[in-house]
mmCIF file of C-alpha atoms in Angstrom:
data_model
loop_
_atom_site.group_PDB
_atom_site.id
_atom_site.type_symbol
_atom_site.label_atom_id
_atom_site.label_comp_id
_atom_site.label_asym_id
_atom_site.label_seq_id
_atom_site.Cartn_x
_atom_site.Cartn_y
_atom_site.Cartn_z
ATOM 1 C CA MET D 256 -157.395 233.438 93.241
ATOM 2 C CA THR D 257 -156.583 229.702 92.705
ATOM 3 C CA SER D 258 -152.961 230.468 91.354
ATOM 4 C CA LEU D 259 -152.381 232.779 94.364
ATOM 5 C CA TYR D 260 -153.214 230.051 96.846
ATOM 6 C CA VAL D 261 -151.016 227.649 94.972
ATOM 7 C CA LEU D 262 -147.962 230.012 95.136
ATOM 8 C CA LEU D 263 -148.729 230.897 98.824
ATOM 9 C CA ALA D 264 -148.916 227.146 99.784
ATOM 10 C CA ALA D 265 -145.567 226.398 97.946
ATOM 11 C CA ALA D 266 -143.854 229.277 99.771
ATOM 12 C CA LEU D 267 -145.199 228.101 103.155
ATOM 13 C CA LEU D 268 -143.933 224.535 102.437
ATOM 14 C CA GLY D 269 -140.519 225.873 101.272
ATOM 15 C CA GLN D 270 -141.062 224.506 97.823
ATOM 16 C CA ASN D 271 -140.509 226.160 94.447
ATOM 17 C CA PRO D 272 -143.647 227.330 92.696
ATOM 18 C CA PRO D 273 -144.796 225.113 89.722
ATOM 19 C CA SER D 274 -142.627 225.663 86.631
ATOM 20 C CA GLN D 275 -144.218 227.201 83.631
ATOM 21 C CA PRO D 276 -144.171 225.174 80.423
ATOM 22 C CA ALA D 277 -141.255 226.078 78.071
ATOM 23 C CA LYS D 278 -142.151 228.449 75.296
ATOM 24 C CA VAL D 279 -142.306 226.675 71.962
ATOM 25 C CA GLU D 280 -141.238 228.852 69.069
ATOM 26 C CA THR D 281 -143.660 228.575 66.124
ATOM 27 C CA GLU D 282 -141.959 227.556 62.912
ATOM 28 C CA LEU D 283 -142.309 229.986 60.079
ATOM 29 C CA THR D 284 -144.400 229.039 57.110
ATOM 30 C CA ASP D 285 -143.812 232.124 54.747
ATOM 31 C CA PRO D 286 -140.789 231.276 52.582
ATOM 32 C CA LYS D 287 -139.998 234.834 51.747
ATOM 33 C CA ALA D 288 -140.079 235.739 55.453
ATOM 34 C CA ILE D 289 -137.516 233.028 56.105
ATOM 35 C CA VAL D 290 -135.203 234.496 53.490
ATOM 36 C CA GLN D 291 -135.709 238.037 54.939
ATOM 37 C CA ARG D 292 -134.754 236.753 58.341
ATOM 38 C CA SER D 293 -131.634 235.152 56.766
ATOM 39 C CA VAL D 294 -130.728 238.665 55.320
ATOM 40 C CA GLU D 295 -131.054 240.150 58.863
ATOM 41 C CA ALA D 296 -128.857 237.349 60.322
ATOM 42 C CA LEU D 297 -126.175 237.687 57.626
ATOM 43 C CA ALA D 298 -125.816 241.359 58.353
ATOM 44 C CA LYS D 299 -124.432 240.471 61.766
ATOM 45 C CA VAL D 300 -121.707 238.181 60.297
ATOM 46 C CA GLU D 301 -118.413 239.865 59.646
ATOM 47 C CA VAL D 302 -116.349 236.744 59.162
ATOM 48 C CA VAL D 303 -117.471 233.065 58.838
ATOM 49 C CA SER D 304 -115.430 229.826 58.581
ATOM 50 C CA TYR D 305 -116.741 226.610 57.269
ATOM 51 C CA ASP D 306 -115.654 223.229 55.691
ATOM 52 C CA LEU D 307 -116.906 223.149 52.085
ATOM 53 C CA LEU D 308 -118.266 220.254 50.173
ATOM 54 C CA TYR D 309 -119.145 221.105 46.589
ATOM 55 C CA ILE D 310 -120.542 218.102 44.609
ATOM 56 C CA PRO D 311 -121.791 218.116 40.958
ATOM 57 C CA THR D 312 -123.980 215.439 39.574
ATOM 58 C CA GLY D 313 -125.238 214.284 36.253
ATOM 59 C CA TRP D 314 -124.046 215.980 33.047
ATOM 60 C CA ILE D 315 -122.424 218.791 35.108
ATOM 61 C CA THR D 316 -119.641 216.390 36.289
ATOM 62 C CA ALA D 317 -118.045 216.712 32.842
ATOM 63 C CA PHE D 318 -117.533 220.334 33.388
ATOM 64 C CA PHE D 319 -117.013 220.950 37.096
ATOM 65 C CA PRO D 320 -114.994 218.842 39.643
ATOM 66 C CA ALA D 321 -115.838 217.980 43.204
ATOM 67 C CA VAL D 322 -114.219 220.470 45.704
ATOM 68 C CA SER D 323 -113.748 220.297 49.354
ATOM 69 C CA GLY D 324 -111.720 221.999 52.138
ATOM 70 C CA PRO D 325 -111.685 224.755 54.770
ATOM 71 C CA VAL D 326 -112.816 228.233 53.770
ATOM 72 C CA ILE D 327 -112.810 231.576 55.583
ATOM 73 C CA VAL D 328 -114.991 234.436 54.164
ATOM 74 C CA GLY D 329 -115.102 238.035 55.414
ATOM 75 C CA LYS D 330 -117.435 240.900 54.364
ATOM 76 C CA ASP D 331 -116.361 242.713 51.281
ATOM 77 C CA THR D 332 -114.519 245.995 51.857
ATOM 78 C CA PRO D 333 -116.258 249.358 51.453
ATOM 79 C CA ASP D 334 -114.681 249.436 48.045
ATOM 80 C CA LYS D 335 -116.310 246.042 47.203
ATOM 81 C CA ALA D 336 -113.009 244.203 47.238
ATOM 82 C CA GLN D 337 -113.323 240.582 48.344
ATOM 83 C CA ARG D 338 -111.675 238.914 51.310
ATOM 84 C CA PHE D 339 -111.360 235.192 51.687
ATOM 85 C CA HIS D 340 -108.891 232.292 51.989
ATOM 86 C CA CYS D 341 -109.408 228.675 51.064
ATOM 87 C CA LYS D 342 -107.286 225.519 51.029
ATOM 88 C CA LEU D 343 -109.149 223.195 48.644
ATOM 89 C CA THR D 344 -108.937 219.571 47.511
ATOM 90 C CA VAL D 345 -110.036 219.290 43.829
ATOM 91 C CA LYS D 346 -111.082 215.910 42.224
ATOM 92 C CA PRO D 347 -112.286 215.920 38.623
ATOM 93 C CA SER D 348 -114.786 213.243 37.763
ATOM 94 C CA ASN D 349 -112.818 212.015 34.741
ATOM 95 C CA SER D 350 -109.455 211.592 36.587
ATOM 96 C CA GLU D 351 -107.985 209.890 39.614
ATOM 97 C CA GLU D 352 -105.732 212.868 39.990
ATOM 98 C CA VAL D 353 -106.417 214.918 42.968
ATOM 99 C CA ARG D 354 -104.837 218.422 43.299
ATOM 100 C CA GLU D 355 -104.539 220.974 46.055
ATOM 101 C CA VAL D 356 -105.386 224.617 45.607
ATOM 102 C CA THR D 357 -104.571 227.306 48.032
ATOM 103 C CA ALA D 358 -105.871 230.844 47.173
ATOM 104 C CA GLY D 359 -107.440 233.910 48.628
ATOM 105 C CA ALA D 360 -108.082 237.715 48.442
ATOM 106 C CA ASP D 361 -106.803 240.074 50.984
ATOM 107 C CA GLY D 362 -109.001 243.164 50.109
ATOM 108 C CA ASN D 363 -106.500 244.346 47.530
ATOM 109 C CA ASP D 364 -105.205 241.454 45.537
ATOM 110 C CA PHE D 365 -106.355 237.998 44.666
ATOM 111 C CA TYR D 366 -103.593 235.372 45.059
ATOM 112 C CA LEU D 367 -102.905 231.765 44.253
ATOM 113 C CA ILE D 368 -100.052 229.803 45.864
ATOM 114 C CA ASP D 369 -98.683 227.176 43.475
ATOM 115 C CA PRO D 370 -96.545 224.563 45.227
ATOM 116 C CA LYS D 371 -95.339 222.875 42.119
ATOM 117 C CA THR D 372 -93.633 225.854 40.685
ATOM 118 C CA ARG D 373 -92.977 227.579 44.116
ATOM 119 C CA THR D 374 -94.765 230.644 42.905
ATOM 120 C CA VAL D 375 -97.272 233.016 44.321
ATOM 121 C CA HIS D 376 -99.458 234.632 41.694
ATOM 122 C CA ALA D 377 -101.042 237.922 42.970
ATOM 123 C CA ASP D 378 -102.913 240.696 41.117
ATOM 124 C CA MET D 379 -105.995 242.941 41.477
ATOM 125 C CA ASP D 380 -107.726 240.785 38.696
ATOM 126 C CA GLN D 381 -109.205 237.460 39.775
ATOM 127 C CA GLY D 382 -108.004 236.203 36.354
ATOM 128 C CA VAL D 383 -104.628 235.659 38.254
ATOM 129 C CA PHE D 384 -106.145 232.379 39.421
ATOM 130 C CA GLY D 385 -105.846 231.051 35.946
ATOM 131 C CA LYS D 386 -107.512 227.676 35.220
ATOM 132 C CA GLU D 387 -108.460 227.392 38.932
ATOM 133 C CA VAL D 388 -110.667 230.537 38.827
ATOM 134 C CA TRP D 389 -114.079 228.731 38.788
ATOM 135 C CA VAL D 390 -112.942 226.159 41.456
ATOM 136 C CA ILE D 391 -112.016 228.973 43.854
ATOM 137 C CA MET D 392 -115.207 230.925 43.217
ATOM 138 C CA PHE D 393 -117.316 227.888 43.915
ATOM 139 C CA ALA D 394 -115.714 227.632 47.312
ATOM 140 C CA VAL D 395 -117.056 231.089 48.430
ATOM 141 C CA MET D 396 -120.695 231.512 49.389
ATOM 142 C CA ARG D 397 -120.900 235.103 48.585
ATOM 143 C CA GLU D 398 -124.094 235.654 50.420
ATOM 144 C CA TYR D 399 -121.850 235.928 53.539
ATOM 145 C CA ALA D 400 -119.696 238.631 51.932
ATOM 146 C CA ILE D 401 -121.967 241.006 50.118
ATOM 147 C CA PRO D 402 -124.047 243.759 51.751
ATOM 148 C CA ASN D 403 -127.377 242.845 50.248
ATOM 149 C CA PRO D 404 -127.711 239.100 49.868
ATOM 150 C CA PHE D 405 -130.828 237.823 47.975
ATOM 151 C CA GLU D 406 -131.722 241.427 47.025
ATOM 152 C CA ASP D 407 -132.983 240.724 43.562
ATOM 153 C CA SER D 408 -134.985 237.695 44.699
ATOM 154 C CA LEU D 409 -136.817 239.642 47.460
ATOM 155 C CA LYS D 410 -137.626 242.297 45.061
ATOM 156 C CA ALA D 411 -139.002 240.284 42.037
ATOM 157 C CA GLY D 412 -138.194 236.545 42.787
ATOM 158 C CA THR D 413 -140.490 233.655 43.728
ATOM 159 C CA PHE D 414 -140.278 231.490 46.897
ATOM 160 C CA LYS D 415 -141.611 228.004 47.742
ATOM 161 C CA LEU D 416 -141.248 226.188 51.147
ATOM 162 C CA GLU D 417 -140.016 222.679 50.775
ATOM 163 C CA GLU D 418 -139.563 219.874 53.315
ATOM 164 C CA SER D 419 -137.168 220.701 56.160
ATOM 165 C CA LYS D 420 -133.879 218.836 56.345
ATOM 166 C CA SER D 421 -130.874 218.615 58.621
ATOM 167 C CA VAL D 422 -127.600 219.978 57.489
ATOM 168 C CA ASP D 423 -124.548 219.114 59.569
ATOM 169 C CA GLY D 424 -126.875 218.204 62.549
ATOM 170 C CA VAL D 425 -128.772 221.533 62.201
ATOM 171 C CA ASP D 426 -132.388 221.534 61.426
ATOM 172 C CA CYS D 427 -133.064 223.697 58.422
ATOM 173 C CA TYR D 428 -135.768 225.338 56.459
ATOM 174 C CA ALA D 429 -135.686 224.472 52.863
ATOM 175 C CA VAL D 430 -136.649 227.287 50.430
ATOM 176 C CA ARG D 431 -136.753 227.017 46.616
ATOM 177 C CA ILE D 432 -135.848 230.466 45.276
ATOM 178 C CA LYS D 433 -136.235 231.565 41.790
ATOM 179 C CA PRO D 434 -134.391 234.956 41.201
ATOM 180 C CA PRO D 435 -135.699 237.108 38.377
ATOM 181 C CA SER D 436 -132.628 236.456 36.103
ATOM 182 C CA GLU D 437 -130.695 233.516 37.587
ATOM 183 C CA PRO D 438 -131.290 229.814 38.014
ATOM 184 C CA GLU D 439 -133.412 228.620 40.714
ATOM 185 C CA ALA D 440 -132.009 226.828 43.834
ATOM 186 C CA VAL D 441 -133.055 225.207 46.995
ATOM 187 C CA TRP D 442 -131.464 226.962 49.975
ATOM 188 C CA TYR D 443 -131.202 225.663 53.523
ATOM 189 C CA PHE D 444 -131.358 228.052 56.473
ATOM 190 C CA GLY D 445 -130.842 227.147 60.079
ATOM 191 C CA LYS D 446 -134.216 227.276 61.994
ATOM 192 C CA LYS D 447 -132.639 228.991 64.928
ATOM 193 C CA ASP D 448 -129.988 231.349 63.459
ATOM 194 C CA PHE D 449 -131.326 231.535 59.873
ATOM 195 C CA LEU D 450 -127.773 231.229 58.360
ATOM 196 C CA PRO D 451 -127.555 229.479 54.989
ATOM 197 C CA ARG D 452 -125.816 226.127 55.172
ATOM 198 C CA ARG D 453 -126.587 224.561 51.783
ATOM 199 C CA ALA D 454 -127.592 225.403 48.249
ATOM 200 C CA THR D 455 -128.600 223.011 45.644
ATOM 201 C CA TYR D 456 -128.905 224.125 41.915
ATOM 202 C CA GLU D 457 -130.587 222.204 39.122
ATOM 203 C CA ALA D 458 -129.882 222.636 35.468
ATOM 204 C CA ASP D 459 -131.209 220.953 32.278
ATOM 205 C CA ASN D 460 -128.752 220.694 29.410
ATOM 206 C CA GLY D 461 -131.411 220.917 26.771
ATOM 207 C CA LYS D 462 -131.516 217.223 26.198
ATOM 208 C CA GLY D 463 -133.753 216.333 28.978
ATOM 209 C CA GLU D 464 -130.843 215.532 31.244
ATOM 210 C CA VAL D 465 -130.734 217.216 34.725
ATOM 211 C CA GLY D 466 -127.637 217.839 36.606
ATOM 212 C CA THR D 467 -127.056 219.461 39.998
ATOM 213 C CA THR D 468 -124.485 221.308 42.066
ATOM 214 C CA ASP D 469 -124.759 221.021 45.705
ATOM 215 C CA MET D 470 -122.812 223.334 48.063
ATOM 216 C CA THR D 471 -122.766 222.170 51.662
ATOM 217 C CA LEU D 472 -121.165 223.961 54.572
ATOM 218 C CA THR D 473 -120.253 222.149 57.733
ATOM 219 C CA LYS D 474 -118.421 223.234 60.896
ATOM 220 C CA LEU D 475 -119.890 226.774 60.356
ATOM 221 C CA THR D 476 -118.414 229.242 62.748
ATOM 222 C CA VAL D 477 -119.452 232.833 63.050
ATOM 223 C CA ASN D 478 -117.172 235.693 63.784
ATOM 224 C CA PRO D 479 -114.266 233.389 64.868
ATOM 225 C CA LYS D 480 -111.163 234.880 66.470
ATOM 226 C CA PHE D 481 -107.788 234.794 64.832
ATOM 227 C CA VAL D 482 -104.273 235.488 66.010
ATOM 228 C CA ARG D 483 -103.622 237.308 62.757
ATOM 229 C CA ASN D 484 -105.417 238.403 59.672
ATOM 230 C CA PRO D 485 -106.675 235.303 57.994
ATOM 231 C CA PHE D 486 -106.747 236.890 54.590
ATOM 232 C CA GLU D 487 -103.313 238.332 54.543
ATOM 233 C CA LEU D 488 -100.995 237.000 51.964
ATOM 234 C CA ILE D 489 -97.858 235.371 53.338
ATOM 235 C CA VAL D 490 -95.419 234.241 50.710
ATOM 236 C CA PRO D 491 -93.890 230.892 51.884
ATOM 237 C CA GLU D 492 -90.173 230.760 52.377
ATOM 238 C CA GLY D 493 -88.368 229.914 49.006
ATOM 239 C CA PHE D 494 -91.339 230.965 46.840
ATOM 240 C CA LYS D 495 -91.295 233.851 44.393
ATOM 241 C CA LYS D 496 -94.133 236.324 43.904
ATOM 242 C CA THR D 497 -95.271 237.536 40.525
ATOM 243 C CA ASP D 498 -98.307 239.482 39.100
ATOM 244 C CA GLU D 499 -98.311 237.095 36.131
ATOM 245 C CA PHE D 500 -101.541 235.050 35.838
ATOM 246 C CA ALA D 501 -101.303 231.433 36.763
ATOM 247 C CA PRO D 502 -101.625 229.078 33.776
#
């Protein structure tokens, strides 16, 4: 009855009834449940754009460069063909030379645009990327593209919740995931939207030396609108197109 009298008195006095305390969402503590929520969130993403920062450390720097730049990723086609576009800056650790790489896939062909030779290399085989194939593949977080991300891990992997961290200003769960047949990694999922924003892999070279690769996504935008198809290959004026693989 007390609450009824309080509401009646507020109405008679022309006042708003006392506000209810804001509902506080309880944070999840089950790491596997967090990954499952991420899978559900990823299913609603048709296209995503982000700025990539891919950084290797330790002994891995001798094999893989640092990579950065804008990337757009779409869901694979029903025929499992990839769709993405990226414009990357690549910096090897053993060189001051910085090179630019523009590449993509339109659901039919993979393509690499080489400004030095004014040539567009396009073919159904991703080998058309030539020596840049791994650099380009590093840029695409495939979990946004495939229909069943983390499938093997959810079936037979292990999960461990680690300390939360902020990624690009977004508070994230940190989950160490060990798939049944792949290297383990720490994944960072937004606490509100459950979308992956970072993945850090560790690897031992057999000599007791540990190296890492860290893939961080910033300026993450889900289902952005485009004036034209962002994956379409447009051959720049004055360039020639060939199905020969890039060197």
